[in-house]
PDB file of C-alpha atoms in Angstrom:
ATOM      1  CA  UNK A 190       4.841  -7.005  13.175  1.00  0.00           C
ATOM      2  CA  UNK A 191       4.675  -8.557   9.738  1.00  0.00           C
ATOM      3  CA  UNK A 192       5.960 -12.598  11.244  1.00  0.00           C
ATOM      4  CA  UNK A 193       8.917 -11.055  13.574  1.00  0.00           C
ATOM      5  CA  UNK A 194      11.551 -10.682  10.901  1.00  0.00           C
ATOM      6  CA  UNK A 195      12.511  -7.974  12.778  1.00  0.00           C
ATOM      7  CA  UNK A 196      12.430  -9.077  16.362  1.00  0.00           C
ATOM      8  CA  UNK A 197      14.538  -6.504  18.707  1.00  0.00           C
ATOM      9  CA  UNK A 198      15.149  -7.004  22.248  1.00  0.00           C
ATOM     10  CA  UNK A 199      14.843  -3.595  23.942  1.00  0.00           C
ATOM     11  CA  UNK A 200      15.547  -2.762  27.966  1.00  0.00           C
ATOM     12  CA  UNK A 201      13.308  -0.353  29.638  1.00  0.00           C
ATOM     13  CA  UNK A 202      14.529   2.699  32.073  1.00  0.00           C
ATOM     14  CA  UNK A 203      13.286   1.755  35.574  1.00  0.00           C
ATOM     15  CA  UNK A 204      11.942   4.709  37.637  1.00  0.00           C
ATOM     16  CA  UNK A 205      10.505   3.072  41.407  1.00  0.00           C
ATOM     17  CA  UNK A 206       8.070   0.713  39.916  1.00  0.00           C
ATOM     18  CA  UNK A 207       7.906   1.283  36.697  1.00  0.00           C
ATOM     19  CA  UNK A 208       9.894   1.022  33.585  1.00  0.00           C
ATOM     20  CA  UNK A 209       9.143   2.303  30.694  1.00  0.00           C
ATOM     21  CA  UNK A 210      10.819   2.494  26.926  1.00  0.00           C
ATOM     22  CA  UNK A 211       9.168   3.610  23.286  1.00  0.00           C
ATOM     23  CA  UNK A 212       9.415   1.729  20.704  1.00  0.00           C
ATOM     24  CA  UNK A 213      10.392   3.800  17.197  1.00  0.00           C
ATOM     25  CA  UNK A 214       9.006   2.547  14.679  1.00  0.00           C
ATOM     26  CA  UNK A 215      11.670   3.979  11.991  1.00  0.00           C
ATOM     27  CA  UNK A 216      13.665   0.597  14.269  1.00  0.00           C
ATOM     28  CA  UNK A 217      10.990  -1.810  12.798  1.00  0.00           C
ATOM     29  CA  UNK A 218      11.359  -0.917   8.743  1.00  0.00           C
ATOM     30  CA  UNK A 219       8.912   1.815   9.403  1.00  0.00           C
ATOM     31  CA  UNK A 220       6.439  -0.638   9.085  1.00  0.00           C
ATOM     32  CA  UNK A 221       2.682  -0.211   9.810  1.00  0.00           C
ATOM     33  CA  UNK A 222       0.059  -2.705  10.983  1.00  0.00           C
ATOM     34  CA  UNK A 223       0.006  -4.332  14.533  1.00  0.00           C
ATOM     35  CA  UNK A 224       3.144  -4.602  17.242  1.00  0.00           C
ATOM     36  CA  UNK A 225       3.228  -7.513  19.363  1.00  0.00           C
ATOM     37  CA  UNK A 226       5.164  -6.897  22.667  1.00  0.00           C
ATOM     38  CA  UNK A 227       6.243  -9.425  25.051  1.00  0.00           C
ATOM     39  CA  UNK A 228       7.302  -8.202  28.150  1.00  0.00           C
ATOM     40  CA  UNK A 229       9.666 -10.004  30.618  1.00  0.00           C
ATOM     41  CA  UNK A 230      10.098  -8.437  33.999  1.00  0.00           C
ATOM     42  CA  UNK A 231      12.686  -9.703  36.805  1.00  0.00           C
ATOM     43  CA  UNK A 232      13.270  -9.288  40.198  1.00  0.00           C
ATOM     44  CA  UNK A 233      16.244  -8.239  42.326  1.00  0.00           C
ATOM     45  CA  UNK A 234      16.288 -12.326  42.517  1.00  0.00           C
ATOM     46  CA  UNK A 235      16.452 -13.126  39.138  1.00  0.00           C
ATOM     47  CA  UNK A 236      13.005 -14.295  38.952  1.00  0.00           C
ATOM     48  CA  UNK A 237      10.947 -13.442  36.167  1.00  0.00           C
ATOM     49  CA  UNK A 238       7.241 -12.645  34.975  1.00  0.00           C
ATOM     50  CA  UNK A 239       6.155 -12.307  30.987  1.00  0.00           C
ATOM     51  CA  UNK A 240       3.038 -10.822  29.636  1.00  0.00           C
ATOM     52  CA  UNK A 241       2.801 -11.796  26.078  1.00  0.00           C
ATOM     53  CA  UNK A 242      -0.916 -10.510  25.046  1.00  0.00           C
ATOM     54  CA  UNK A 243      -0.265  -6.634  24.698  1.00  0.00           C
ATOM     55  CA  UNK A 244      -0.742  -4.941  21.131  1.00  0.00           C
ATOM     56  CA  UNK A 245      -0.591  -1.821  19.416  1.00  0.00           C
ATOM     57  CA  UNK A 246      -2.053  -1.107  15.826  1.00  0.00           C
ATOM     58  CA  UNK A 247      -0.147   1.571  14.560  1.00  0.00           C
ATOM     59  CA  UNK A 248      -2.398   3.381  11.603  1.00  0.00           C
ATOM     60  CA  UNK A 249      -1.255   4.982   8.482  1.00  0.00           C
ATOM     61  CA  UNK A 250      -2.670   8.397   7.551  1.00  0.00           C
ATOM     62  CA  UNK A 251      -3.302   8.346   3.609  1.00  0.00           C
ATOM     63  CA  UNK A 252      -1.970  11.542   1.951  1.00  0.00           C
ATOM     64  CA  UNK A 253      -3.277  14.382  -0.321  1.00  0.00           C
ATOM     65  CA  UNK A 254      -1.129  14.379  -3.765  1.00  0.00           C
ATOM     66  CA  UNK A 255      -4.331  16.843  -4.939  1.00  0.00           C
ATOM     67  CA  UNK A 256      -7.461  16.784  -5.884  1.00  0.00           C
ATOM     68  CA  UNK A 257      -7.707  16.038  -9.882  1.00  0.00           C
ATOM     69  CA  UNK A 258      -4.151  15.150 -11.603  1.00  0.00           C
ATOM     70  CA  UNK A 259      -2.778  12.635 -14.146  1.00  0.00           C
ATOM     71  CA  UNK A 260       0.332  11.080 -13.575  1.00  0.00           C
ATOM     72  CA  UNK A 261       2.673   7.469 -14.363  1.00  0.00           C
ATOM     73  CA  UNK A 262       2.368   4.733 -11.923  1.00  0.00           C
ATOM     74  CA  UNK A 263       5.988   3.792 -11.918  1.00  0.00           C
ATOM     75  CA  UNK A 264       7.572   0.041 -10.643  1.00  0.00           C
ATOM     76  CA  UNK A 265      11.007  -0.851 -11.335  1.00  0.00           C
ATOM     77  CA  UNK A 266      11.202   1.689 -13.602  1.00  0.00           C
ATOM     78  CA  UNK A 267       8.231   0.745 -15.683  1.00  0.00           C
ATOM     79  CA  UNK A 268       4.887   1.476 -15.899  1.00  0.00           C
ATOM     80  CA  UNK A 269       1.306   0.275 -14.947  1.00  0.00           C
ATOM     81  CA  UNK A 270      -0.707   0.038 -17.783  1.00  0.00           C
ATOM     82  CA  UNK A 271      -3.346  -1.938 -19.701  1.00  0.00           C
ATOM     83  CA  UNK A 272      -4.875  -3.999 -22.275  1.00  0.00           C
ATOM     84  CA  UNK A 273      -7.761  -4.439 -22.307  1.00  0.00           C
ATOM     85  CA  UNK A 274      -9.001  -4.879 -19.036  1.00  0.00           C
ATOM     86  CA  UNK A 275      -5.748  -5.894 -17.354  1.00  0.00           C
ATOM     87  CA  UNK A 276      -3.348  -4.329 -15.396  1.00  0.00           C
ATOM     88  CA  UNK A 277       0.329  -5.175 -15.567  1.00  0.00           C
ATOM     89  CA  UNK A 278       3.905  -3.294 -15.685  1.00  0.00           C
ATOM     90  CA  UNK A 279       5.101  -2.317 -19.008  1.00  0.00           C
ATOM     91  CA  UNK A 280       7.853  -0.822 -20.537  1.00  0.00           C
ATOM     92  CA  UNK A 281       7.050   3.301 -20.788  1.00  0.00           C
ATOM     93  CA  UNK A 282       6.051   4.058 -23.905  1.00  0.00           C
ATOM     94  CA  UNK A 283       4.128   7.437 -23.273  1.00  0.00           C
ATOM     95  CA  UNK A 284       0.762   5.856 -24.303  1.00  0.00           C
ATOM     96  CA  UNK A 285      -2.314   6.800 -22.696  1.00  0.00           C
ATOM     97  CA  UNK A 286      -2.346   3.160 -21.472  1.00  0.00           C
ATOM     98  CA  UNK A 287       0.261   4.294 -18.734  1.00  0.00           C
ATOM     99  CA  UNK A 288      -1.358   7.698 -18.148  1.00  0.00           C
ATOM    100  CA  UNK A 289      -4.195   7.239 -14.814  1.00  0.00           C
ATOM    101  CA  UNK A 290      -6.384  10.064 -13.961  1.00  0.00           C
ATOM    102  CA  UNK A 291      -6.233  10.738 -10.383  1.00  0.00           C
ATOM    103  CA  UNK A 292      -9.709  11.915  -8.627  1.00  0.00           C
ATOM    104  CA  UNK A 293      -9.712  12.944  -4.816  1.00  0.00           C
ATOM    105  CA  UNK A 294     -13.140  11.694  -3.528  1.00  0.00           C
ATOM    106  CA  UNK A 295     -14.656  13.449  -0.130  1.00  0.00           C
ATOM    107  CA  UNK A 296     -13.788  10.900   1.885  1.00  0.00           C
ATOM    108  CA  UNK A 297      -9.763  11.162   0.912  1.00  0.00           C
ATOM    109  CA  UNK A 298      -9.691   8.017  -1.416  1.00  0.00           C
ATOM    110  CA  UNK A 299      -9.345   8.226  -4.754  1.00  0.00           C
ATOM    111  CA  UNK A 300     -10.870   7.350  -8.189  1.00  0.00           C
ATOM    112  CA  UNK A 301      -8.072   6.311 -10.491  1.00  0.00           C
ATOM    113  CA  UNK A 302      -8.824   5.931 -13.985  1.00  0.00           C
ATOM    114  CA  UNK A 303      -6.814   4.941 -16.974  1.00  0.00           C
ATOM    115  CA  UNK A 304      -6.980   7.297 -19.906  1.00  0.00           C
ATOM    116  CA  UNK A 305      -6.297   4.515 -22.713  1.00  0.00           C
ATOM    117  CA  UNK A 306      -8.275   5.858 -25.590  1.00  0.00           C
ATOM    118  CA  UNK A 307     -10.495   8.072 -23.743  1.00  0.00           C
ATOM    119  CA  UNK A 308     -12.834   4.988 -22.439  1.00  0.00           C
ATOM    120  CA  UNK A 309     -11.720   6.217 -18.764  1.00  0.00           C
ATOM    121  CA  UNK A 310     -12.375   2.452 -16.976  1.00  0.00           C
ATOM    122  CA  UNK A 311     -11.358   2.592 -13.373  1.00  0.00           C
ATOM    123  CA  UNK A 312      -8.673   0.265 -11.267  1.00  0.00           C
ATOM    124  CA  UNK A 313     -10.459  -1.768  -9.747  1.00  0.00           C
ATOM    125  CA  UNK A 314     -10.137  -4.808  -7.388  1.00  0.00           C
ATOM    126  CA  UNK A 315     -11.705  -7.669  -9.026  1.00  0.00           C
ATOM    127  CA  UNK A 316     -15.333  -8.983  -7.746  1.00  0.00           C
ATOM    128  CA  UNK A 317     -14.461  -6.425  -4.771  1.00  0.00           C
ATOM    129  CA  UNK A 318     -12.502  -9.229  -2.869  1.00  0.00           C
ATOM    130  CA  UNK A 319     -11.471  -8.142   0.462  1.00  0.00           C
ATOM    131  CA  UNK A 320      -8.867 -11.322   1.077  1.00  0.00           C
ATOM    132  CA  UNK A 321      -5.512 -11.082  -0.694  1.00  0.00           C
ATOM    133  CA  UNK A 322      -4.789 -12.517  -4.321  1.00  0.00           C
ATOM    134  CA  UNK A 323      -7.434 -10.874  -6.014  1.00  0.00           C
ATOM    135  CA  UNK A 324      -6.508  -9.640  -9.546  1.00  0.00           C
ATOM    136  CA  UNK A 325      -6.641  -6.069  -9.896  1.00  0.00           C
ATOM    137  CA  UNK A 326      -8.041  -4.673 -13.633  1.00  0.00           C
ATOM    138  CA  UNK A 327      -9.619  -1.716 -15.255  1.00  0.00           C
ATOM    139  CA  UNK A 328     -13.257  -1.799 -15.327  1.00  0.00           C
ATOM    140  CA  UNK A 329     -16.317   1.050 -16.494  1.00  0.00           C
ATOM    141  CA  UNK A 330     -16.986   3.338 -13.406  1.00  0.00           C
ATOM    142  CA  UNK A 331     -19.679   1.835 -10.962  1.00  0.00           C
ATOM    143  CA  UNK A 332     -18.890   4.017  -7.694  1.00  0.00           C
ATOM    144  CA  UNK A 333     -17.878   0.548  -5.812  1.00  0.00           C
ATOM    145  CA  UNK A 334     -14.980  -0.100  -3.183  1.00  0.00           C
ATOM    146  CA  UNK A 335     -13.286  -2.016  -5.136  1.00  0.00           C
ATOM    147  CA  UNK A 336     -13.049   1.283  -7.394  1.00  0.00           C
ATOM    148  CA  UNK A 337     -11.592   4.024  -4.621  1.00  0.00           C
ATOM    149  CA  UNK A 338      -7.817   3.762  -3.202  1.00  0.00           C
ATOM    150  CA  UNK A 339      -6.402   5.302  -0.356  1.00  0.00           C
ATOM    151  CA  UNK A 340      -2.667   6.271  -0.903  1.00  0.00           C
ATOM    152  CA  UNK A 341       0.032   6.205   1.380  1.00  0.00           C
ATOM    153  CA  UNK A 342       3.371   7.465   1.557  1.00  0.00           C
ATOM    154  CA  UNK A 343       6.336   5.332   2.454  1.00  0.00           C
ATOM    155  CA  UNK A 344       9.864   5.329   1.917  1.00  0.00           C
ATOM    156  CA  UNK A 345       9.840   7.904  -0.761  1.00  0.00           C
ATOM    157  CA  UNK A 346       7.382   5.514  -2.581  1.00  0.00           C
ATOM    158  CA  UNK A 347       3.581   5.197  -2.661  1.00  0.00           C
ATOM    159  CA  UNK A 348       1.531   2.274  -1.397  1.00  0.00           C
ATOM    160  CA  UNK A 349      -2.675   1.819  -2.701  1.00  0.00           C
ATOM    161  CA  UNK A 350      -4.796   0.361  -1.016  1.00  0.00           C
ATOM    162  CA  UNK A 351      -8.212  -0.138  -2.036  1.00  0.00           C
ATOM    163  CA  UNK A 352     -11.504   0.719   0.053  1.00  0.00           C
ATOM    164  CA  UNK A 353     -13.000  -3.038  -0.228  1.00  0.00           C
ATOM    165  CA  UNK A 354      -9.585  -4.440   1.082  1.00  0.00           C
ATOM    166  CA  UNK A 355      -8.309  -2.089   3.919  1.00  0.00           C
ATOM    167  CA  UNK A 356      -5.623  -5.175   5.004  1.00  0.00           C
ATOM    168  CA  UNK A 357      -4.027  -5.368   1.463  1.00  0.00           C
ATOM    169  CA  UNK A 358      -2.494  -3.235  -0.868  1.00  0.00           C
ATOM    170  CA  UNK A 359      -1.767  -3.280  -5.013  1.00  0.00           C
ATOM    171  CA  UNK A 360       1.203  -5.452  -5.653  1.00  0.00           C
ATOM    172  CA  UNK A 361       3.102  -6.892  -8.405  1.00  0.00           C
ATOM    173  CA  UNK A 362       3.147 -10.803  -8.524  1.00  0.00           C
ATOM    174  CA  UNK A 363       6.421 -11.644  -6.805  1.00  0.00           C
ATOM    175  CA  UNK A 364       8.020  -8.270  -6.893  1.00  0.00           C
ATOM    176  CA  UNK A 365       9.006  -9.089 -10.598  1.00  0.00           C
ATOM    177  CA  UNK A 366      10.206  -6.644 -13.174  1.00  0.00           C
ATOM    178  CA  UNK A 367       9.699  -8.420 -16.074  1.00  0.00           C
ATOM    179  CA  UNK A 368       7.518  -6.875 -18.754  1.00  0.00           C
ATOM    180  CA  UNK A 369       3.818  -8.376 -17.849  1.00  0.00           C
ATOM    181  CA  UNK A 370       4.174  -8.662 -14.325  1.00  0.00           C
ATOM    182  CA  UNK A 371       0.598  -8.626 -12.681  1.00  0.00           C
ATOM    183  CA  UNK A 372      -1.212  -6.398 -10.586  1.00  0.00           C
ATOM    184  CA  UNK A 373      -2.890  -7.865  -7.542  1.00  0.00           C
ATOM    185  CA  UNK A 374      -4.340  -6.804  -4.707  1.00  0.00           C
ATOM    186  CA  UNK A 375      -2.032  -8.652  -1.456  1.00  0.00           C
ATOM    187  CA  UNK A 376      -1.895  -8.398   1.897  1.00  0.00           C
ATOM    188  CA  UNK A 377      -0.911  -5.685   3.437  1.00  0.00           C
ATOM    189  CA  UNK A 378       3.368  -6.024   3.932  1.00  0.00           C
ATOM    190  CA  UNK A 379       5.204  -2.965   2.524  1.00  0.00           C
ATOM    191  CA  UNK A 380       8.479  -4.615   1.057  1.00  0.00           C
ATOM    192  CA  UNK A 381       8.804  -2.995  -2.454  1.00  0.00           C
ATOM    193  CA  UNK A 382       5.841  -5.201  -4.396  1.00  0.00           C
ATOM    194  CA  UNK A 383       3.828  -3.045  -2.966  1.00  0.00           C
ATOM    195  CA  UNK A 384       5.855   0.541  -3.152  1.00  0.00           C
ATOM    196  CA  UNK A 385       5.089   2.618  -6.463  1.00  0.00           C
ATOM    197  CA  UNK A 386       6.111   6.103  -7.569  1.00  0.00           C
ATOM    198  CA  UNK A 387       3.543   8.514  -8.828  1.00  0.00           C
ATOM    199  CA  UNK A 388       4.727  10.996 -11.312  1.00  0.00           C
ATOM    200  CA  UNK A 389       2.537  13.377 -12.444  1.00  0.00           C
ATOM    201  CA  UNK A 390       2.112  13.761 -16.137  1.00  0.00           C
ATOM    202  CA  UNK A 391       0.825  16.904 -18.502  1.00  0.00           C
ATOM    203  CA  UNK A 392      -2.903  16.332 -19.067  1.00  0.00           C
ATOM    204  CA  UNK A 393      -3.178  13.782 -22.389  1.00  0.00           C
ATOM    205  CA  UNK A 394      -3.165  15.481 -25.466  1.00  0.00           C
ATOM    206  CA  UNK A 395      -7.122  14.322 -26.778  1.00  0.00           C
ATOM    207  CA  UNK A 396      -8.876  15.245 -23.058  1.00  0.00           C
TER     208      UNK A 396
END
């Protein structure tokens, strides 16, 4: 998964003729997304066979933080937050550009919208791009895709991932901490661009 960068040999248990072994995925970064396996099998003479085309995709299951909550999306300990109709990491400053409304839809994504000044304008992929490198922005609620995220757990973090690009996930450009950093939508990897803490917040003060 994810260009072999971790590759591990493994050696099955024989039992007659078969052998057999499980692969833990905790071994593998805990990452989701499709295994490759190539299998070499050899014979009391040291000759040996290799299938090469078997695959797994192993699914994530997105979680339930609750139905209707505001909270701080966190990254390097800042937060997402606007201006205008950008998104981008900021220093916290307990403004209600950093405070997103969570909404739990019916079919387990949610709405997220940003609070700034009560104009409540959704994250949202740009143009509903499905292919990574999309910006990702606030914009008025239109009940699209690229407006309803699916959240995952992983390694004590969060990862989004928006309806109109199931193979990506919201990332900061180049995993920087810098004040400004940019929300995108990328594919799909896990490393920590794409991890985020969720800390729910009191609701703002002029709801």
């Amino acid at each position: 998964n994810n260009g072999q960068d971790d590759l591990i040999w493994h050696e099955g248990s024989i039992s007659g003729n078969t052998a057999t072994f499980y692969v833990n995925r905790n071994d593998h970064k805990g990452e989701y997304g499709t295994y490759y396996t190539h299998i070499y099998a050899y014979d009391a003479s040291g000759n040996n066979t290799c299938n090469s085309d078997t695959s797994v995709n192993v699914k994530q299951s997105a979680v339930n933080l609750g139905n209707d909550f505001y909270a701080n999306i966190s990254f390097g300990g800042k937060n997402l937050s606007i201006t205008d109709r950008n998104v981008f990491i900021s220093d916290k400053d307990g403004s209600t550009a950093q405070i997103w409304h969570f909404i739990r839809q019916s079919d387990g994504t949610y709405k997220i919208v940003n609070m700034k000044n009560g104009e409540e304008k959704c994250l949202d992929v740009y143009d509903a791009v499905g292919t990574s490198g999309a910006n990702v922005q606030v914009y008025p609620d239109n009940g699209s895709t690229a407006q309803r995220w699916y959240v995952y757990s992983q390694n004590g973090k969060y990862i989004l991932k928006a309806l109109c690009a199931p193979n990506c996930a919201l990332d900061i450009k180049n995993a920087s901490t810098a004040n400004g950093a940019n929300a995108q939508s990328w594919s799909y990897h896990g490393r920590p661009a794409q991890q985020f803490e969720i800390n729910k917040t009191l609701t703002p003060a002029n709801i």
